[in-house]
């Protein structure tokens, strides 16, 4: 069932897509993180935020 309330949709989008991913282990980290919480690797990337149908 799709979410129609814009406020709930914003909260869900932020919870699912606002994170950093470790290049080394793939662990999800907080947006403000500078090092991975699991392996302490400093190389982090932003989570891909493209939503929509997969091709």
PQR file of N, CA, C, O and H, with PARSE charges and radii, in Angstrom:
ATOM      1  N   UNK A   1       0.836  -1.170   0.000 -0.4000 1.5000
ATOM      2  CA  UNK A   1       0.000   0.000   0.000 -0.0000 2.0000
ATOM      3  C   UNK A   1       0.887   1.241   0.000  0.5500 1.7000
ATOM      4  O   UNK A   1       1.702   1.401   0.908 -0.5500 1.4000
ATOM      5  N   UNK A   2       0.756   2.113  -0.978 -0.4000 1.5000
ATOM      6  CA  UNK A   2       1.613   3.299  -1.044 -0.0000 2.0000
ATOM      7  C   UNK A   2       1.249   4.331   0.029  0.5500 1.7000
ATOM      8  O   UNK A   2       0.093   4.445   0.436 -0.5500 1.4000
ATOM      9  H   UNK A   2       0.093   1.983  -1.716  0.4000 1.0000
ATOM     10  N   UNK A   3       2.246   5.063   0.466 -0.4000 1.5000
ATOM     11  CA  UNK A   3       2.047   6.108   1.467 -0.0000 2.0000
ATOM     12  C   UNK A   3       1.586   7.366   0.752  0.5500 1.7000
ATOM     13  O   UNK A   3       2.242   7.828  -0.181 -0.5500 1.4000
ATOM     14  H   UNK A   3       3.185   4.970   0.135  0.4000 1.0000
ATOM     15  N   UNK A   4       0.448   7.931   1.188 -0.4000 1.5000
ATOM     16  CA  UNK A   4      -0.090   9.118   0.523 -0.0000 2.0000
ATOM     17  C   UNK A   4       0.143  10.394   1.317  0.5500 1.7000
ATOM     18  O   UNK A   4       0.173  11.482   0.742 -0.5500 1.4000
ATOM     19  H   UNK A   4      -0.086   7.556   1.946  0.4000 1.0000
ATOM     20  N   UNK A   5       0.308  10.276   2.621 -0.4000 1.5000
ATOM     21  CA  UNK A   5       0.545  11.452   3.457 -0.0000 2.0000
ATOM     22  C   UNK A   5       1.951  11.989   3.188  0.5500 1.7000
ATOM     23  O   UNK A   5       2.923  11.250   3.346 -0.5500 1.4000
ATOM     24  H   UNK A   5       0.284   9.393   3.088  0.4000 1.0000
ATOM     25  N   UNK A   6       2.086  13.265   2.782 -0.4000 1.5000
ATOM     26  CA  UNK A   6       3.418  13.792   2.429 -0.0000 2.0000
ATOM     27  C   UNK A   6       4.406  13.824   3.599  0.5500 1.7000
ATOM     28  O   UNK A   6       5.607  13.645   3.400 -0.5500 1.4000
ATOM     29  H   UNK A   6       1.297  13.865   2.653  0.4000 1.0000
ATOM     30  N   UNK A   7       3.907  14.050   4.809 -0.4000 1.5000
ATOM     31  CA  UNK A   7       4.811  14.090   5.968 -0.0000 2.0000
ATOM     32  C   UNK A   7       5.362  12.696   6.277  0.5500 1.7000
ATOM     33  O   UNK A   7       6.550  12.546   6.561 -0.5500 1.4000
ATOM     34  H   UNK A   7       2.931  14.195   4.971  0.4000 1.0000
ATOM     35  N   UNK A   8       4.508  11.687   6.223 -0.4000 1.5000
ATOM     36  CA  UNK A   8       4.960  10.316   6.455 -0.0000 2.0000
ATOM     37  C   UNK A   8       5.891   9.852   5.341  0.5500 1.7000
ATOM     38  O   UNK A   8       6.835   9.100   5.583 -0.5500 1.4000
ATOM     39  H   UNK A   8       3.542  11.808   5.993  0.4000 1.0000
ATOM     40  N   UNK A   9       5.619  10.299   4.131 -0.4000 1.5000
ATOM     41  CA  UNK A   9       6.480   9.938   3.007 -0.0000 2.0000
ATOM     42  C   UNK A   9       7.870  10.546   3.168  0.5500 1.7000
ATOM     43  O   UNK A   9       8.872   9.901   2.858 -0.5500 1.4000
ATOM     44  H   UNK A   9       4.852  10.910   3.935  0.4000 1.0000
ATOM     45  N   UNK A  10       7.931  11.786   3.651 -0.4000 1.5000
ATOM     46  CA  UNK A  10       9.215  12.452   3.879 -0.0000 2.0000
ATOM     47  C   UNK A  10      10.010  11.732   4.963  0.5500 1.7000
ATOM     48  O   UNK A  10      11.218  11.540   4.821 -0.5500 1.4000
ATOM     49  H   UNK A  10       7.118  12.310   3.903  0.4000 1.0000
ATOM     50  N   UNK A  11       9.350  11.336   6.032 -0.4000 1.5000
ATOM     51  CA  UNK A  11      10.015  10.629   7.129 -0.0000 2.0000
ATOM     52  C   UNK A  11      10.543   9.284   6.649  0.5500 1.7000
ATOM     53  O   UNK A  11      11.670   8.909   6.970 -0.5500 1.4000
ATOM     54  H   UNK A  11       8.369  11.492   6.147  0.4000 1.0000
ATOM     55  N   UNK A  12       9.735   8.554   5.881 -0.4000 1.5000
ATOM     56  CA  UNK A  12      10.160   7.247   5.377 -0.0000 2.0000
ATOM     57  C   UNK A  12      11.325   7.383   4.405  0.5500 1.7000
ATOM     58  O   UNK A  12      12.268   6.594   4.452 -0.5500 1.4000
ATOM     59  H   UNK A  12       8.819   8.858   5.620  0.4000 1.0000
ATOM     60  N   UNK A  13      11.266   8.373   3.529 -0.4000 1.5000
ATOM     61  CA  UNK A  13      12.350   8.591   2.569 -0.0000 2.0000
ATOM     62  C   UNK A  13      13.652   8.930   3.274  0.5500 1.7000
ATOM     63  O   UNK A  13      14.717   8.442   2.896 -0.5500 1.4000
ATOM     64  H   UNK A  13      10.500   9.015   3.490  0.4000 1.0000
ATOM     65  N   UNK A  14      13.562   9.763   4.294 -0.4000 1.5000
ATOM     66  CA  UNK A  14      14.765  10.139   5.030 -0.0000 2.0000
ATOM     67  C   UNK A  14      15.346   8.934   5.772  0.5500 1.7000
ATOM     68  O   UNK A  14      16.565   8.772   5.829 -0.5500 1.4000
ATOM     69  H   UNK A  14      12.696  10.159   4.601  0.4000 1.0000
ATOM     70  N   UNK A  15      14.495   8.100   6.333 -0.4000 1.5000
ATOM     71  CA  UNK A  15      14.972   6.933   7.073 -0.0000 2.0000
ATOM     72  C   UNK A  15      15.620   5.911   6.147  0.5500 1.7000
ATOM     73  O   UNK A  15      16.589   5.257   6.533 -0.5500 1.4000
ATOM     74  H   UNK A  15      13.504   8.231   6.287  0.4000 1.0000
ATOM     75  N   UNK A  16      15.104   5.766   4.941 -0.4000 1.5000
ATOM     76  CA  UNK A  16      15.613   4.751   4.015 -0.0000 2.0000
ATOM     77  C   UNK A  16      16.815   5.213   3.200  0.5500 1.7000
ATOM     78  O   UNK A  16      17.671   4.399   2.853 -0.5500 1.4000
ATOM     79  H   UNK A  16      14.317   6.297   4.628  0.4000 1.0000
ATOM     80  N   UNK A  17      16.895   6.510   2.889 -0.4000 1.5000
ATOM     81  CA  UNK A  17      17.894   6.960   1.931 -0.0000 2.0000
ATOM     82  C   UNK A  17      18.965   7.890   2.498  0.5500 1.7000
ATOM     83  O   UNK A  17      19.952   8.153   1.811 -0.5500 1.4000
ATOM     84  H   UNK A  17      16.200   7.171   3.171  0.4000 1.0000
ATOM     85  N   UNK A  18      18.815   8.391   3.701 -0.4000 1.5000
ATOM     86  CA  UNK A  18      19.788   9.320   4.261 -0.0000 2.0000
ATOM     87  C   UNK A  18      20.829   8.558   5.063  0.5500 1.7000
ATOM     88  O   UNK A  18      20.732   8.471   6.287 -0.5500 1.4000
ATOM     89  H   UNK A  18      18.013   8.177   4.259  0.4000 1.0000
ATOM     90  N   UNK A  19      21.812   8.014   4.390 -0.4000 1.5000
ATOM     91  CA  UNK A  19      22.864   7.263   5.067 -0.0000 2.0000
ATOM     92  C   UNK A  19      24.108   7.210   4.189  0.5500 1.7000
ATOM     93  O   UNK A  19      24.071   7.531   3.001 -0.5500 1.4000
ATOM     94  H   UNK A  19      21.891   8.084   3.396  0.4000 1.0000
ATOM     95  N   UNK A  20      25.194   6.803   4.800 -0.4000 1.5000
ATOM     96  CA  UNK A  20      26.437   6.607   4.085 -0.0000 2.0000
ATOM     97  C   UNK A  20      26.775   5.124   4.104  0.5500 1.7000
ATOM     98  O   UNK A  20      26.541   4.437   5.098 -0.5500 1.4000
ATOM     99  H   UNK A  20      25.225   6.543   5.765  0.4000 1.0000
ATOM    100  N   UNK A  21      27.326   4.636   2.999 -0.4000 1.5000
ATOM    101  CA  UNK A  21      27.674   3.233   2.855 -0.0000 2.0000
ATOM    102  C   UNK A  21      29.199   3.107   2.812  0.5500 1.7000
ATOM    103  O   UNK A  21      29.874   3.886   2.138 -0.5500 1.4000
ATOM    104  H   UNK A  21      27.516   5.194   2.191  0.4000 1.0000
ATOM    105  N   UNK A  22      29.728   2.134   3.527 -0.4000 1.5000
ATOM    106  CA  UNK A  22      31.172   1.891   3.555 -0.0000 2.0000
ATOM    107  C   UNK A  22      31.594   1.188   2.261  0.5500 1.7000
ATOM    108  O   UNK A  22      30.942   0.242   1.820 -0.5500 1.4000
ATOM    109  H   UNK A  22      29.180   1.501   4.074  0.4000 1.0000
ATOM    110  N   UNK A  23      32.676   1.656   1.667 -0.4000 1.5000
ATOM    111  CA  UNK A  23      33.207   1.011   0.468 -0.0000 2.0000
ATOM    112  C   UNK A  23      33.778  -0.364   0.781  0.5500 1.7000
ATOM    113  O   UNK A  23      33.738  -1.256  -0.067 -0.5500 1.4000
ATOM    114  H   UNK A  23      33.205   2.425   2.025  0.4000 1.0000
ATOM    115  N   UNK A  24      34.304  -0.547   1.975 -0.4000 1.5000
ATOM    116  CA  UNK A  24      34.993  -1.779   2.330 -0.0000 2.0000
ATOM    117  C   UNK A  24      34.031  -2.905   2.704  0.5500 1.7000
ATOM    118  O   UNK A  24      34.099  -3.992   2.130 -0.5500 1.4000
ATOM    119  H   UNK A  24      34.337   0.178   2.663  0.4000 1.0000
ATOM    120  N   UNK A  25      33.138  -2.655   3.657 -0.4000 1.5000
ATOM    121  CA  UNK A  25      32.290  -3.736   4.170 -0.0000 2.0000
ATOM    122  C   UNK A  25      30.821  -3.591   3.808  0.5500 1.7000
ATOM    123  O   UNK A  25      30.052  -4.530   4.014 -0.5500 1.4000
ATOM    124  H   UNK A  25      33.082  -1.772   4.123  0.4000 1.0000
ATOM    125  N   UNK A  26      30.403  -2.440   3.271 -0.4000 1.5000
ATOM    126  CA  UNK A  26      29.018  -2.247   2.873 -0.0000 2.0000
ATOM    127  C   UNK A  26      28.090  -1.902   4.021  0.5500 1.7000
ATOM    128  O   UNK A  26      26.872  -1.946   3.853 -0.5500 1.4000
ATOM    129  H   UNK A  26      31.028  -1.677   3.103  0.4000 1.0000
ATOM    130  N   UNK A  27      28.621  -1.564   5.165 -0.4000 1.5000
ATOM    131  CA  UNK A  27      27.838  -1.245   6.346 -0.0000 2.0000
ATOM    132  C   UNK A  27      27.139   0.104   6.176  0.5500 1.7000
ATOM    133  O   UNK A  27      27.690   1.019   5.562 -0.5500 1.4000
ATOM    134  H   UNK A  27      29.611  -1.529   5.302  0.4000 1.0000
ATOM    135  N   UNK A  28      25.919   0.227   6.724 -0.4000 1.5000
ATOM    136  CA  UNK A  28      25.195   1.489   6.694 -0.0000 2.0000
ATOM    137  C   UNK A  28      25.613   2.329   7.887  0.5500 1.7000
ATOM    138  O   UNK A  28      25.678   1.832   9.011 -0.5500 1.4000
ATOM    139  H   UNK A  28      25.472  -0.516   7.222  0.4000 1.0000
ATOM    140  N   UNK A  29      25.900   3.622   7.640 -0.4000 1.5000
ATOM    141  CA  UNK A  29      26.360   4.531   8.675 -0.0000 2.0000
ATOM    142  C   UNK A  29      25.505   5.794   8.670  0.5500 1.7000
ATOM    143  O   UNK A  29      24.757   6.048   7.726 -0.5500 1.4000
ATOM    144  H   UNK A  29      25.846   4.026   6.726  0.4000 1.0000
ATOM    145  N   UNK A  30      25.626   6.574   9.730 -0.4000 1.5000
ATOM    146  CA  UNK A  30      24.937   7.846   9.839 -0.0000 2.0000
ATOM    147  C   UNK A  30      25.472   8.833   8.808  0.5500 1.7000
ATOM    148  O   UNK A  30      26.604   8.701   8.343 -0.5500 1.4000
ATOM    149  H   UNK A  30      26.234   6.367  10.497  0.4000 1.0000
ATOM    150  N   UNK A  31      24.656   9.820   8.452 -0.4000 1.5000
ATOM    151  CA  UNK A  31      25.079  10.817   7.469 -0.0000 2.0000
ATOM    152  C   UNK A  31      26.274  11.635   7.958  0.5500 1.7000
ATOM    153  O   UNK A  31      27.073  12.093   7.141 -0.5500 1.4000
ATOM    154  H   UNK A  31      23.736   9.927   8.829  0.4000 1.0000
ATOM    155  N   UNK A  32      26.411  11.825   9.245 -0.4000 1.5000
ATOM    156  CA  UNK A  32      27.496  12.642   9.788 -0.0000 2.0000
ATOM    157  C   UNK A  32      28.760  11.835  10.082  0.5500 1.7000
ATOM    158  O   UNK A  32      29.750  12.389  10.560 -0.5500 1.4000
ATOM    159  H   UNK A  32      25.762  11.453   9.908  0.4000 1.0000
ATOM    160  N   UNK A  33      28.734  10.547   9.803 -0.4000 1.5000
ATOM    161  CA  UNK A  33      29.882   9.688  10.109 -0.0000 2.0000
ATOM    162  C   UNK A  33      31.076  10.033   9.228  0.5500 1.7000
ATOM    163  O   UNK A  33      30.918  10.367   8.054 -0.5500 1.4000
ATOM    164  H   UNK A  33      27.930  10.097   9.414  0.4000 1.0000
ATOM    165  N   UNK A  34      32.260   9.950   9.800 -0.4000 1.5000
ATOM    166  CA  UNK A  34      33.492  10.158   9.045 -0.0000 2.0000
ATOM    167  C   UNK A  34      34.241   8.850   8.843  0.5500 1.7000
ATOM    168  O   UNK A  34      35.072   8.736   7.942 -0.5500 1.4000
ATOM    169  H   UNK A  34      32.389   9.678  10.754  0.4000 1.0000
ATOM    170  N   UNK A  35      33.942   7.853   9.695 -0.4000 1.5000
ATOM    171  CA  UNK A  35      34.533   6.523   9.571 -0.0000 2.0000
ATOM    172  C   UNK A  35      33.454   5.487   9.776  0.5500 1.7000
ATOM    173  O   UNK A  35      32.450   5.749  10.439 -0.5500 1.4000
ATOM    174  H   UNK A  35      33.267   7.946  10.427  0.4000 1.0000
ATOM    175  N   UNK A  36      33.655   4.313   9.212 -0.4000 1.5000
ATOM    176  CA  UNK A  36      32.691   3.227   9.330 -0.0000 2.0000
ATOM    177  C   UNK A  36      32.609   2.757  10.782  0.5500 1.7000
ATOM    178  O   UNK A  36      33.627   2.643  11.465 -0.5500 1.4000
ATOM    179  H   UNK A  36      34.470   4.100   8.673  0.4000 1.0000
ATOM    180  N   UNK A  37      31.385   2.484  11.247 -0.4000 1.5000
ATOM    181  CA  UNK A  37      31.196   2.039  12.627 -0.0000 2.0000
ATOM    182  C   UNK A  37      31.608   0.593  12.818  0.5500 1.7000
ATOM    183  O   UNK A  37      31.839   0.164  13.948 -0.5500 1.4000
ATOM    184  H   UNK A  37      30.558   2.576  10.693  0.4000 1.0000
ATOM    185  N   UNK A  38      31.705  -0.169  11.734 -0.4000 1.5000
ATOM    186  CA  UNK A  38      32.021  -1.587  11.830 -0.0000 2.0000
ATOM    187  C   UNK A  38      33.513  -1.866  11.617  0.5500 1.7000
ATOM    188  O   UNK A  38      34.141  -2.545  12.430 -0.5500 1.4000
ATOM    189  H   UNK A  38      31.518   0.180  10.816  0.4000 1.0000
ATOM    190  N   UNK A  39      34.081  -1.340  10.519 -0.4000 1.5000
ATOM    191  CA  UNK A  39      35.476  -1.668  10.200 -0.0000 2.0000
ATOM    192  C   UNK A  39      36.421  -0.471  10.337  0.5500 1.7000
ATOM    193  O   UNK A  39      37.623  -0.605  10.108 -0.5500 1.4000
ATOM    194  H   UNK A  39      33.571  -0.789   9.858  0.4000 1.0000
ATOM    195  N   UNK A  40      35.891   0.687  10.705 -0.4000 1.5000
ATOM    196  CA  UNK A  40      36.694   1.909  10.917 -0.0000 2.0000
ATOM    197  C   UNK A  40      37.376   2.428   9.652  0.5500 1.7000
ATOM    198  O   UNK A  40      38.348   3.178   9.744 -0.5500 1.4000
ATOM    199  H   UNK A  40      34.915   0.796  10.891  0.4000 1.0000
ATOM    200  N   UNK A  41      36.889   2.048   8.488 -0.4000 1.5000
ATOM    201  CA  UNK A  41      37.435   2.518   7.226 -0.0000 2.0000
ATOM    202  C   UNK A  41      36.937   3.948   6.986  0.5500 1.7000
ATOM    203  O   UNK A  41      35.744   4.201   7.156 -0.5500 1.4000
ATOM    204  H   UNK A  41      36.099   1.439   8.413  0.4000 1.0000
ATOM    205  N   UNK A  42      37.805   4.891   6.598 -0.4000 1.5000
ATOM    206  CA  UNK A  42      37.353   6.272   6.394 -0.0000 2.0000
ATOM    207  C   UNK A  42      36.694   6.512   5.035  0.5500 1.7000
ATOM    208  O   UNK A  42      36.206   7.615   4.789 -0.5500 1.4000
ATOM    209  H   UNK A  42      38.774   4.686   6.460  0.4000 1.0000
ATOM    210  N   UNK A  43      36.665   5.531   4.159 -0.4000 1.5000
ATOM    211  CA  UNK A  43      36.116   5.720   2.822 -0.0000 2.0000
ATOM    212  C   UNK A  43      34.627   5.376   2.805  0.5500 1.7000
ATOM    213  O   UNK A  43      34.251   4.204   2.797 -0.5500 1.4000
ATOM    214  H   UNK A  43      37.061   4.635   4.359  0.4000 1.0000
ATOM    215  N   UNK A  44      33.783   6.418   2.799 -0.4000 1.5000
ATOM    216  CA  UNK A  44      32.333   6.254   2.800 -0.0000 2.0000
ATOM    217  C   UNK A  44      31.747   6.944   1.575  0.5500 1.7000
ATOM    218  O   UNK A  44      32.316   7.905   1.058 -0.5500 1.4000
ATOM    219  H   UNK A  44      34.089   7.370   2.805  0.4000 1.0000
ATOM    220  N   UNK A  45      30.611   6.445   1.121 -0.4000 1.5000
ATOM    221  CA  UNK A  45      29.901   7.061   0.002 -0.0000 2.0000
ATOM    222  C   UNK A  45      28.458   7.288   0.419  0.5500 1.7000
ATOM    223  O   UNK A  45      27.975   6.665   1.364 -0.5500 1.4000
ATOM    224  H   UNK A  45      30.148   5.664   1.542  0.4000 1.0000
ATOM    225  N   UNK A  46      27.770   8.179  -0.284 -0.4000 1.5000
ATOM    226  CA  UNK A  46      26.355   8.402  -0.038 -0.0000 2.0000
ATOM    227  C   UNK A  46      25.552   7.273  -0.666  0.5500 1.7000
ATOM    228  O   UNK A  46      25.937   6.732  -1.703 -0.5500 1.4000
ATOM    229  H   UNK A  46      28.163   8.686  -1.052  0.4000 1.0000
ATOM    230  N   UNK A  47      24.456   6.925  -0.049 -0.4000 1.5000
ATOM    231  CA  UNK A  47      23.582   5.889  -0.602 -0.0000 2.0000
ATOM    232  C   UNK A  47      22.955   6.422  -1.877  0.5500 1.7000
ATOM    233  O   UNK A  47      22.598   7.597  -1.955 -0.5500 1.4000
ATOM    234  H   UNK A  47      24.143   7.364   0.794  0.4000 1.0000
ATOM    235  N   UNK A  48      22.820   5.555  -2.880 -0.4000 1.5000
ATOM    236  CA  UNK A  48      22.193   5.928  -4.135 -0.0000 2.0000
ATOM    237  C   UNK A  48      20.736   6.286  -3.871  0.5500 1.7000
ATOM    238  O   UNK A  48      20.004   5.494  -3.277 -0.5500 1.4000
ATOM    239  H   UNK A  48      23.111   4.600  -2.817  0.4000 1.0000
ATOM    240  N   UNK A  49      20.309   7.459  -4.301 -0.4000 1.5000
ATOM    241  CA  UNK A  49      18.978   7.956  -3.969 -0.0000 2.0000
ATOM    242  C   UNK A  49      18.011   7.930  -5.142  0.5500 1.7000
ATOM    243  O   UNK A  49      16.975   8.593  -5.096 -0.5500 1.4000
ATOM    244  H   UNK A  49      20.903   8.103  -4.784  0.4000 1.0000
ATOM    245  N   UNK A  50      18.321   7.190  -6.174 -0.4000 1.5000
ATOM    246  CA  UNK A  50      17.408   7.107  -7.310 -0.0000 2.0000
ATOM    247  C   UNK A  50      16.270   6.154  -6.984  0.5500 1.7000
ATOM    248  O   UNK A  50      16.477   4.957  -6.787 -0.5500 1.4000
ATOM    249  H   UNK A  50      19.162   6.651  -6.211  0.4000 1.0000
ATOM    250  N   UNK A  51      15.067   6.705  -6.930 -0.4000 1.5000
ATOM    251  CA  UNK A  51      13.881   5.894  -6.684 -0.0000 2.0000
ATOM    252  C   UNK A  51      13.140   5.714  -7.985  0.5500 1.7000
ATOM    253  O   UNK A  51      13.192   6.583  -8.856 -0.5500 1.4000
ATOM    254  H   UNK A  51      14.898   7.677  -7.090  0.4000 1.0000
ATOM    255  N   UNK A  52      12.460   4.616  -8.127 -0.4000 1.5000
ATOM    256  CA  UNK A  52      11.673   4.368  -9.310 -0.0000 2.0000
ATOM    257  C   UNK A  52      11.807   2.927  -9.761  0.5500 1.7000
ATOM    258  O   UNK A  52      12.411   2.102  -9.075 -0.5500 1.4000
ATOM    259  H   UNK A  52      12.418   3.911  -7.419  0.4000 1.0000
ATOM    260  N   UNK A  53      11.247   2.638 -10.901 -0.4000 1.5000
ATOM    261  CA  UNK A  53      11.259   1.272 -11.417 -0.0000 2.0000
ATOM    262  C   UNK A  53      12.652   0.892 -11.878  0.5500 1.7000
ATOM    263  O   UNK A  53      13.373   1.703 -12.459 -0.5500 1.4000
ATOM    264  H   UNK A  53      10.756   3.308 -11.458  0.4000 1.0000
ATOM    265  N   UNK A  54      13.019  -0.349 -11.612 -0.4000 1.5000
ATOM    266  CA  UNK A  54      14.307  -0.859 -12.081 -0.0000 2.0000
ATOM    267  C   UNK A  54      14.203  -1.222 -13.541  0.5500 1.7000
ATOM    268  O   UNK A  54      13.164  -1.693 -14.003 -0.5500 1.4000
ATOM    269  H   UNK A  54      12.433  -1.008 -11.140  0.4000 1.0000
ATOM    270  N   UNK A  55      15.274  -1.005 -14.261 -0.4000 1.5000
ATOM    271  CA  UNK A  55      15.263  -1.307 -15.698 -0.0000 2.0000
ATOM    272  C   UNK A  55      15.925  -2.630 -15.974  0.5500 1.7000
ATOM    273  O   UNK A  55      16.009  -3.050 -17.128 -0.5500 1.4000
ATOM    274  H   UNK A  55      16.118  -0.622 -13.885  0.4000 1.0000
TER
END
